[in-house]
Each structure stands twice: as C-alpha cells, then as structure tokens.
C-alpha cells in the first residue's frame, strides 16, 4: 500500500516535517507501507503558477498524482492565524475535487502554543470532510511544549493505528478491476430470449 505524507512546513528543519515523519513511521510499524513525502515548500512557486495559468508544473503534477493514487494520506500543517497555512490550502485547492473521495486521511498540525489545538477540529476536519475524505477519529496537534511530553507518542500511535486499519480495510474492499458493463439493449435481448424459451 502507498502512504503519501503532505508536509506544509516552511523551515528546515521543521517541526511540521518532524511530526509528519513520526506519524508515517508509526503507521509503517503497524502496517508496512510505501511512504512518499510531498514537501509543499518545494512546490510553492508551481502552486502559484497553477493558479495563474491553470496548469501544474512537472513537480506539482507528480505530487498531485501521488496524492490521488495513494491508499492513505497524512497531512500536516503549521498553524498560521488560527488556521492551516495558505500554502497548505492552496495545494488542496489545485487538487482535483474528487481525488480524496473515500480516501483515509490522518490530519495533524503544529504550533507554538496549545491554544491553537482546536485548529484540527474547526479548520482541518471540515476541509477534508468537504473533500469527502475519510478522516481518522484521532487528530494530532503538537505544540512546542509537547515534544518532550508523554502524551504525544500515545496520540501518534493511536492515530497511526486508526489510519493503518482504515487503509487495510478500505484497500481490501476495493474491486480488483472495473466491472464489465453490459449495454441495456443486450440485457433486454437476453431477457426476451430467456422469456420465450
């Protein structure tokens, strides 16, 4: 299975990327997955160009394809002005509107203070519900003081377990191939033949 991690951290190193990596590693420990990381900071110019000319650049197109084809997503954003970053929102604005339908998504955010932890529920969860993704029950917020605290690893493990379970359950429920469509005229012809016998 393919897990794509979308990180909207802007600095290097980034606490947003650190949280994204810990979440991905926790999923991989429970359910081995092929992990691909999409760093939005590297795509900022192409995202802006996509808005102005309507076409994604090569790197952005590859990132959009990866997200669309993933079996599950981890999305992590820093908090700006009590919400997700503009870069984070812009990436999902250029994604096809049906790309996340039914896809398991683990939402997470980082911030300087625990006061912003509700960003997960008032901004991220509604965004991904609108995109028709299946958002795992446990969201993970990491404030600066959380990195050495006891509760963060437990939240990471719980959220990773929920995402892994959804990815496994939803991927096994997908059909291996598209069903064969029999034209209506052929179906009617078959009914009339069997009715006359």
Backbone as CSV, one residue per row, in Angstrom:
resi,resn,N_x,N_y,N_z,CA_x,CA_y,CA_z,C_x,C_y,C_z
1,UNK,0.838,-1.191,0.000,0.000,0.000,0.000,0.874,1.243,0.000
2,UNK,0.317,2.300,-0.537,1.068,3.546,-0.681,0.518,4.607,0.269
3,UNK,1.402,5.134,1.114,1.065,6.207,2.046,1.774,7.470,1.586
4,UNK,1.028,8.547,1.362,1.623,9.822,0.975,1.492,10.785,2.148
5,UNK,2.601,11.441,2.466,2.670,12.397,3.558,2.798,13.785,2.947
6,UNK,1.861,14.669,3.253,1.906,16.048,2.761,2.310,16.940,3.929
7,UNK,3.497,17.543,3.815,4.022,18.395,4.874,4.089,19.833,4.384
8,UNK,3.479,20.750,5.144,3.454,22.152,4.754,4.426,22.997,5.574
9,UNK,5.394,22.349,6.211,6.389,23.102,6.973,7.210,24.004,6.064
10,UNK,7.610,25.156,6.586,8.338,26.119,5.771,9.826,26.189,6.086
11,UNK,10.206,25.825,7.300,11.607,25.940,7.672,12.313,24.594,7.530
12,UNK,13.650,24.647,7.579,14.457,23.426,7.558,15.490,23.540,8.682
13,UNK,15.442,22.686,9.709,14.449,21.621,9.931,13.102,22.210,10.355
14,UNK,12.089,21.377,10.279,10.729,21.828,10.539,10.051,20.906,11.540
15,UNK,9.393,21.483,12.537,8.640,20.648,13.482,7.464,19.981,12.779
16,UNK,6.943,20.640,11.741,5.849,20.051,10.956,6.330,18.783,10.263
17,UNK,7.498,18.835,9.649,8.052,17.656,8.989,8.409,16.583,10.018
18,UNK,8.908,16.985,11.180,9.236,16.025,12.234,7.995,15.257,12.663
19,UNK,6.879,15.969,12.866,5.634,15.301,13.242,5.158,14.391,12.110
20,UNK,5.267,14.861,10.877,4.863,14.051,9.722,5.670,12.756,9.669
21,UNK,6.978,12.851,9.878,7.841,11.663,9.841,7.511,10.687,10.965
22,UNK,7.231,11.213,12.156,6.881,10.322,13.276,5.557,9.611,13.027
23,UNK,4.600,10.312,12.466,3.313,9.688,12.152,3.481,8.602,11.085
24,UNK,4.256,8.908,10.047,4.469,7.928,8.971,5.192,6.699,9.497
25,UNK,6.203,6.895,10.344,6.943,5.763,10.913,6.031,4.901,11.783
26,UNK,5.125,5.541,12.525,4.199,4.789,13.381,3.228,3.960,12.546
27,UNK,2.765,4.509,11.422,1.891,3.733,10.527,2.671,2.552,9.960
28,UNK,3.892,2.809,9.512,4.721,1.773,8.880,5.047,0.641,9.844
29,UNK,5.206,0.950,11.128,5.476,-0.106,12.127,4.288,-1.058,12.246
30,UNK,3.091,-0.541,12.116,1.884,-1.355,12.277,1.454,-2.022,10.973
31,UNK,1.523,-1.266,9.890,1.085,-1.734,8.582,2.144,-1.328,7.575
32,UNK,3.029,-2.236,7.167,4.095,-1.842,6.236,3.537,-1.172,4.976
33,UNK,4.060,0.019,4.685,3.578,0.818,3.560,4.762,1.403,2.798
34,UNK,4.497,1.768,1.564,5.468,2.507,0.754,5.189,3.985,1.004
35,UNK,6.157,4.697,1.614,5.945,6.079,2.030,6.559,7.045,1.024
36,UNK,5.780,8.035,0.622,6.274,9.126,-0.222,5.921,10.442,0.455
37,UNK,6.903,11.327,0.587,6.689,12.615,1.237,6.589,13.710,0.174
38,UNK,5.586,14.552,0.310,5.413,15.721,-0.552,5.676,16.949,0.312
39,UNK,6.771,17.647,0.037,7.128,18.879,0.752,6.544,20.059,-0.017
40,UNK,5.545,20.708,0.548,4.878,21.794,-0.157,5.770,23.011,-0.344
41,UNK,6.731,23.227,0.550,7.620,24.392,0.401,8.373,24.330,-0.922
42,UNK,8.665,23.115,-1.403,9.376,22.954,-2.673,8.460,23.184,-3.884
43,UNK,7.154,23.200,-3.648,6.191,23.337,-4.740,5.490,24.692,-4.750
44,UNK,5.881,25.597,-3.864,5.161,26.866,-3.687,5.043,27.653,-4.991
45,UNK,6.125,27.762,-5.741,6.096,28.537,-6.983,5.187,27.864,-8.012
46,UNK,5.291,26.537,-8.134,4.447,25.828,-9.100,2.965,25.899,-8.719
47,UNK,2.673,25.894,-7.419,1.278,26.028,-6.981,0.742,27.402,-7.390
48,UNK,1.540,28.444,-7.170,1.117,29.797,-7.560,0.924,29.893,-9.071
49,UNK,1.837,29.310,-9.824,1.706,29.330,-11.286,0.461,28.572,-11.742
50,UNK,0.132,27.489,-11.053,-1.068,26.716,-11.407,-2.325,27.581,-11.285
51,UNK,-2.348,28.444,-10.273,-3.500,29.339,-10.114,-3.579,30.356,-11.248
52,UNK,-2.430,30.819,-11.727,-2.455,31.874,-12.735,-2.568,31.360,-14.167
53,UNK,-2.021,30.155,-14.435,-2.084,29.667,-15.821,-2.945,28.410,-15.989
54,UNK,-3.376,27.812,-14.886,-4.277,26.663,-14.978,-3.611,25.323,-15.222
55,UNK,-2.270,25.291,-15.231,-1.559,24.041,-15.496,-0.506,23.790,-14.426
56,UNK,-0.427,22.552,-13.918,0.619,22.260,-12.930,1.971,22.043,-13.609
57,UNK,3.022,22.479,-12.941,4.367,22.161,-13.412,4.658,20.691,-13.197
58,UNK,5.802,20.238,-13.654,6.136,18.812,-13.592,6.139,18.277,-12.156
59,UNK,6.791,19.000,-11.236,6.872,18.516,-9.847,5.508,18.530,-9.168
60,UNK,4.744,19.588,-9.405,3.407,19.669,-8.820,2.502,18.581,-9.383
61,UNK,2.571,18.340,-10.686,1.759,17.284,-11.297,2.079,15.924,-10.682
62,UNK,3.377,15.665,-10.443,3.779,14.395,-9.823,3.229,14.296,-8.402
63,UNK,3.255,15.405,-7.658,2.729,15.404,-6.287,1.220,15.194,-6.282
64,UNK,0.516,15.839,-7.190,-0.937,15.672,-7.272,-1.300,14.239,-7.649
65,UNK,-0.539,13.647,-8.564,-0.770,12.246,-8.941,-0.524,11.315,-7.759
66,UNK,0.546,11.587,-7.004,0.872,10.745,-5.853,-0.263,10.775,-4.829
67,UNK,-0.776,11.960,-4.544,-1.881,12.091,-3.582,-3.126,11.378,-4.100
68,UNK,-3.422,11.540,-5.368,-4.609,10.917,-5.966,-4.530,9.394,-5.930
69,UNK,-3.335,8.844,-6.159,-3.160,7.391,-6.236,-2.880,6.739,-4.889
70,UNK,-2.707,7.519,-3.837,-2.358,6.974,-2.523,-3.503,6.155,-1.932
71,UNK,-3.119,5.176,-1.112,-4.117,4.412,-0.359,-4.498,5.133,0.931
72,UNK,-3.652,6.057,1.362,-3.909,6.834,2.567,-3.010,8.051,2.602
73,UNK,-3.428,9.059,3.366,-2.668,10.308,3.471,-2.441,10.689,4.926
74,UNK,-1.291,11.296,5.163,-1.036,12.030,6.398,-0.810,13.464,5.955
75,UNK,-1.569,14.399,6.506,-1.419,15.803,6.141,-1.086,16.599,7.397
76,UNK,-0.024,17.402,7.305,0.440,18.149,8.475,0.722,19.588,8.065
77,UNK,0.183,20.526,8.826,0.378,21.941,8.540,0.786,22.687,9.797
78,UNK,1.611,23.713,9.657,1.792,24.627,10.783,0.556,25.513,10.902
79,UNK,0.336,26.057,12.086,-0.809,26.937,12.299,-0.384,28.378,12.049
80,UNK,-1.141,29.060,11.181,-0.958,30.490,10.932,-2.300,31.173,11.128
81,UNK,-2.339,32.220,11.935,-3.581,32.975,12.168,-4.740,32.055,12.525
82,UNK,-4.482,31.116,13.414,-5.500,30.198,13.948,-6.108,29.270,12.914
83,UNK,-5.375,28.988,11.832,-5.870,28.060,10.819,-4.687,27.402,10.104
84,UNK,-4.999,26.574,9.094,-3.937,25.974,8.293,-3.239,27.057,7.487
85,UNK,-2.042,26.737,7.004,-1.288,27.730,6.230,-1.916,27.924,4.851
86,UNK,-1.664,29.084,4.252,-2.163,29.368,2.908,-1.590,28.412,1.887
87,UNK,-0.320,28.031,2.064,0.321,27.089,1.137,-0.381,25.733,1.197
88,UNK,-0.700,25.281,2.410,-1.404,24.010,2.603,-2.752,24.037,1.885
89,UNK,-3.538,25.097,2.123,-4.859,25.212,1.498,-4.733,25.321,-0.018
90,UNK,-3.739,26.063,-0.494,-3.569,26.239,-1.940,-3.297,24.911,-2.640
91,UNK,-2.519,24.036,-1.994,-2.238,22.730,-2.594,-3.533,21.943,-2.775
92,UNK,-4.364,21.922,-1.758,-5.605,21.155,-1.857,-6.631,21.862,-2.751
93,UNK,-6.452,23.166,-2.966,-7.320,23.877,-3.912,-7.028,23.492,-5.359
94,UNK,-5.778,23.147,-5.677,-5.461,22.775,-7.060,-5.629,21.277,-7.316
95,UNK,-5.860,20.515,-6.255,-6.114,19.080,-6.399,-7.509,18.865,-6.980
96,UNK,-7.656,17.846,-7.816,-8.965,17.523,-8.380,-9.978,17.322,-7.255
97,UNK,-11.184,17.857,-7.436,-12.189,17.844,-6.369,-12.607,16.442,-5.938
98,UNK,-12.408,15.431,-6.780,-12.798,14.062,-6.427,-11.622,13.197,-5.988
99,UNK,-10.431,13.765,-5.928,-9.224,12.966,-5.669,-9.202,12.309,-4.296
100,UNK,-9.838,12.915,-3.310,-9.780,12.378,-1.949,-11.053,11.644,-1.528
101,UNK,-11.999,11.516,-2.410,-13.264,10.868,-2.056,-13.023,9.443,-1.575
102,UNK,-13.421,9.167,-0.332,-13.271,7.840,0.245,-11.865,7.490,0.693
103,UNK,-10.938,8.424,0.628,-9.538,8.131,0.966,-9.293,8.385,2.458
104,UNK,-8.651,7.441,3.171,-8.330,7.659,4.580,-7.279,8.758,4.746
105,UNK,-7.543,9.696,5.669,-6.641,10.816,5.904,-6.455,11.014,7.402
106,UNK,-5.198,11.144,7.800,-4.853,11.494,9.179,-4.446,12.961,9.165
107,UNK,-5.140,13.790,9.954,-4.844,15.215,9.993,-3.992,15.541,11.217
108,UNK,-3.047,16.478,11.019,-2.159,16.868,12.116,-1.706,18.301,11.901
109,UNK,-1.284,18.945,12.996,-0.821,20.326,12.915,0.204,20.591,14.010
110,UNK,1.012,21.612,13.777,1.997,22.051,14.768,1.792,23.536,15.017
111,UNK,2.144,23.961,16.232,2.017,25.375,16.572,2.841,25.706,17.790
112,UNK,2.980,26.979,18.043,3.801,27.423,19.161,3.110,27.322,20.501
113,UNK,1.797,27.154,20.497,1.037,27.138,21.742,-0.101,26.128,21.657
114,UNK,-0.423,25.536,22.782,-1.541,24.583,22.841,-2.876,25.269,22.578
115,UNK,-2.913,26.605,22.658,-4.174,27.334,22.427,-4.712,27.132,21.019
116,UNK,-3.837,26.736,20.091,-4.272,26.568,18.703,-4.695,25.135,18.368
117,UNK,-4.774,24.266,19.342,-5.038,22.849,19.063,-6.401,22.609,18.402
118,UNK,-7.357,23.496,18.615,-8.679,23.304,18.008,-8.683,23.532,16.507
119,UNK,-7.553,23.967,15.953,-7.462,24.131,14.501,-7.793,22.811,13.787
120,UNK,-7.493,21.710,14.441,-7.771,20.403,13.848,-9.261,20.207,13.621
121,UNK,-10.052,20.659,14.578,-11.498,20.424,14.512,-12.255,21.534,13.789
122,UNK,-11.786,22.773,13.873,-12.556,23.844,13.243,-12.056,24.200,11.843
123,UNK,-10.891,23.693,11.444,-10.374,24.029,10.112,-10.041,22.777,9.289
124,UNK,-9.180,21.903,9.817,-8.736,20.759,9.007,-9.821,19.713,8.798
125,UNK,-10.497,19.315,9.864,-11.515,18.265,9.706,-12.634,18.703,8.749
126,UNK,-13.152,19.936,8.849,-14.160,20.360,7.873,-13.641,20.411,6.435
127,UNK,-12.389,20.819,6.245,-11.821,20.864,4.894,-11.836,19.478,4.263
128,UNK,-11.362,18.466,5.009,-11.275,17.129,4.431,-12.631,16.426,4.394
129,UNK,-13.545,16.821,5.253,-14.919,16.319,5.132,-15.541,16.860,3.843
130,UNK,-15.281,18.127,3.543,-15.788,18.726,2.305,-15.228,18.002,1.076
131,UNK,-13.950,17.586,1.159,-13.322,16.863,0.050,-13.714,15.384,0.036
132,UNK,-14.600,14.983,0.945,-15.167,13.631,1.043,-14.126,12.566,1.406
133,UNK,-13.097,12.978,2.123,-12.116,12.022,2.633,-12.681,11.351,3.878
134,UNK,-12.084,10.220,4.257,-12.452,9.537,5.497,-11.381,9.917,6.524
135,UNK,-11.720,10.855,7.404,-10.745,11.385,8.364,-10.736,10.508,9.609
136,UNK,-9.541,10.074,10.030,-9.445,9.208,11.206,-9.915,9.971,12.447
137,UNK,-10.472,9.272,13.430,-11.006,9.945,14.622,-9.959,10.740,15.405
138,UNK,-8.748,10.199,15.543,-7.723,10.872,16.335,-6.882,11.784,15.453
139,UNK,-6.935,13.075,15.742,-6.075,14.050,15.077,-4.932,14.371,16.031
140,UNK,-3.803,14.807,15.489,-2.625,15.035,16.333,-2.155,16.481,16.201
141,UNK,-2.113,17.166,17.338,-1.578,18.523,17.395,-0.350,18.505,18.291
142,UNK,0.714,19.158,17.842,1.941,19.234,18.641,2.348,20.678,18.821
143,UNK,2.222,21.169,20.051,2.725,22.489,20.399,4.202,22.349,20.765
144,UNK,4.882,23.461,20.916,6.317,23.430,21.238,6.600,22.605,22.487
145,UNK,5.744,22.754,23.506,5.980,22.037,24.769,5.646,20.555,24.698
146,UNK,4.990,20.108,23.634,4.588,18.699,23.525,5.730,17.765,23.142
147,UNK,6.804,18.289,22.567,7.838,17.416,22.021,8.537,16.571,23.070
148,UNK,8.616,17.032,24.281,9.223,16.214,25.337,8.195,15.597,26.264
149,UNK,6.932,15.819,25.996,5.862,15.360,26.886,5.495,13.911,26.612
150,UNK,4.823,13.308,27.598,4.457,11.889,27.498,3.286,11.632,26.553
151,UNK,2.364,12.552,26.427,1.134,12.277,25.679,1.293,12.213,24.173
152,UNK,2.268,12.913,23.604,2.391,12.969,22.150,2.628,11.599,21.507
153,UNK,3.576,10.789,22.007,3.773,9.461,21.379,2.516,8.590,21.408
154,UNK,1.739,8.697,22.487,0.498,7.914,22.569,-0.512,8.366,21.515
155,UNK,-0.640,9.677,21.335,-1.568,10.186,20.326,-1.103,9.786,18.929
156,UNK,0.200,9.845,18.696,0.756,9.440,17.399,0.436,7.977,17.126
157,UNK,0.670,7.123,18.106,0.422,5.686,17.927,-1.061,5.388,17.696
158,UNK,-1.924,6.057,18.462,-3.369,5.815,18.298,-3.831,6.250,16.905
159,UNK,-3.419,7.438,16.478,-3.822,7.933,15.156,-3.262,7.054,14.048
160,UNK,-2.013,6.620,14.192,-1.388,5.752,13.184,-2.116,4.419,13.088
161,UNK,-2.519,3.874,14.225,-3.272,2.622,14.221,-4.603,2.760,13.509
162,UNK,-5.272,3.894,13.739,-6.554,4.128,13.082,-6.385,4.278,11.571
163,UNK,-5.340,5.004,11.156,-5.106,5.167,9.718,-4.751,3.827,9.079
164,UNK,-3.865,3.058,9.712,-3.488,1.757,9.172,-4.681,0.828,9.023
165,UNK,-5.559,0.837,10.031,-6.751,-0.012,9.972,-7.672,0.414,8.831
166,UNK,-7.847,1.718,8.649,-8.687,2.207,7.555,-8.081,1.871,6.198
167,UNK,-6.771,2.064,6.078,-6.115,1.761,4.802,-6.250,0.287,4.456
168,UNK,-6.067,-0.573,5.434,-6.170,-2.010,5.203,-7.602,-2.394,4.861
169,UNK,-8.542,-1.877,5.633,-9.949,-2.207,5.407,-10.476,-1.690,4.097
170,UNK,-10.132,-0.438,3.758,-10.649,0.144,2.521,-9.953,-0.409,1.286
171,UNK,-8.661,-0.762,1.419,-7.967,-1.277,0.236,-8.409,-2.695,-0.097
172,UNK,-8.753,-3.484,0.940,-9.213,-4.841,0.646,-10.628,-4.835,0.097
173,UNK,-11.375,-3.757,0.368,-12.741,-3.673,-0.124,-12.849,-3.140,-1.535
174,UNK,-11.742,-2.681,-2.112,-11.782,-2.141,-3.474,-11.816,-3.264,-4.496
175,UNK,-12.575,-3.096,-5.553,-12.581,-4.132,-6.583,-11.243,-4.190,-7.297
176,UNK,-10.827,-5.405,-7.662,-9.551,-5.593,-8.355,-9.581,-4.974,-9.748
177,UNK,-10.731,-5.084,-10.413,-10.850,-4.496,-11.748,-12.235,-3.885,-11.868
178,UNK,-12.380,-3.052,-12.869,-13.677,-2.416,-13.075,-14.680,-3.460,-13.552
179,UNK,-15.925,-3.365,-13.075,-16.929,-4.338,-13.511,-17.237,-4.168,-15.000
180,UNK,-17.617,-5.268,-15.622,-17.988,-5.234,-17.034,-19.384,-4.638,-17.156
181,UNK,-19.524,-3.676,-18.036,-20.819,-3.034,-18.252,-21.456,-3.642,-19.496
182,UNK,-22.641,-4.212,-19.312,-23.382,-4.797,-20.434,-24.410,-3.775,-20.888
183,UNK,-24.362,-3.382,-22.154,-25.334,-2.394,-22.649,-26.770,-2.851,-22.406
184,UNK,-27.630,-1.884,-22.167,-29.020,-2.159,-21.836,-29.730,-2.964,-22.927
185,UNK,-29.437,-2.667,-24.192,-30.075,-3.380,-25.311,-29.742,-4.873,-25.248
186,UNK,-28.497,-5.193,-24.904,-28.105,-6.601,-24.793,-28.818,-7.276,-23.625
187,UNK,-28.984,-6.554,-22.516,-29.686,-7.108,-21.372,-31.152,-7.413,-21.724
188,UNK,-31.786,-6.482,-22.453,-33.171,-6.707,-22.890,-33.283,-7.881,-23.835
189,UNK,-32.315,-8.002,-24.768,-32.327,-9.112,-25.719,-32.194,-10.443,-24.985
190,UNK,-31.341,-10.457,-23.962,-31.154,-11.700,-23.188,-32.436,-12.057,-22.446
191,UNK,-33.161,-11.057,-21.935,-34.404,-11.313,-21.239,-35.476,-11.853,-22.174
192,UNK,-35.559,-11.301,-23.379,-36.592,-11.760,-24.322,-36.314,-13.166,-24.809
193,UNK,-35.043,-13.534,-24.970,-34.683,-14.890,-25.396,-35.033,-15.878,-24.298
194,UNK,-34.678,-15.564,-23.046,-34.953,-16.493,-21.944,-36.457,-16.560,-21.659
195,UNK,-37.198,-15.460,-21.920,-38.659,-15.465,-21.690,-39.411,-16.286,-22.718
196,UNK,-38.879,-16.396,-23.945,-39.582,-17.149,-24.985,-39.282,-18.642,-24.904
197,UNK,-38.283,-19.041,-24.131,-37.924,-20.467,-24.069,-38.844,-21.255,-23.179
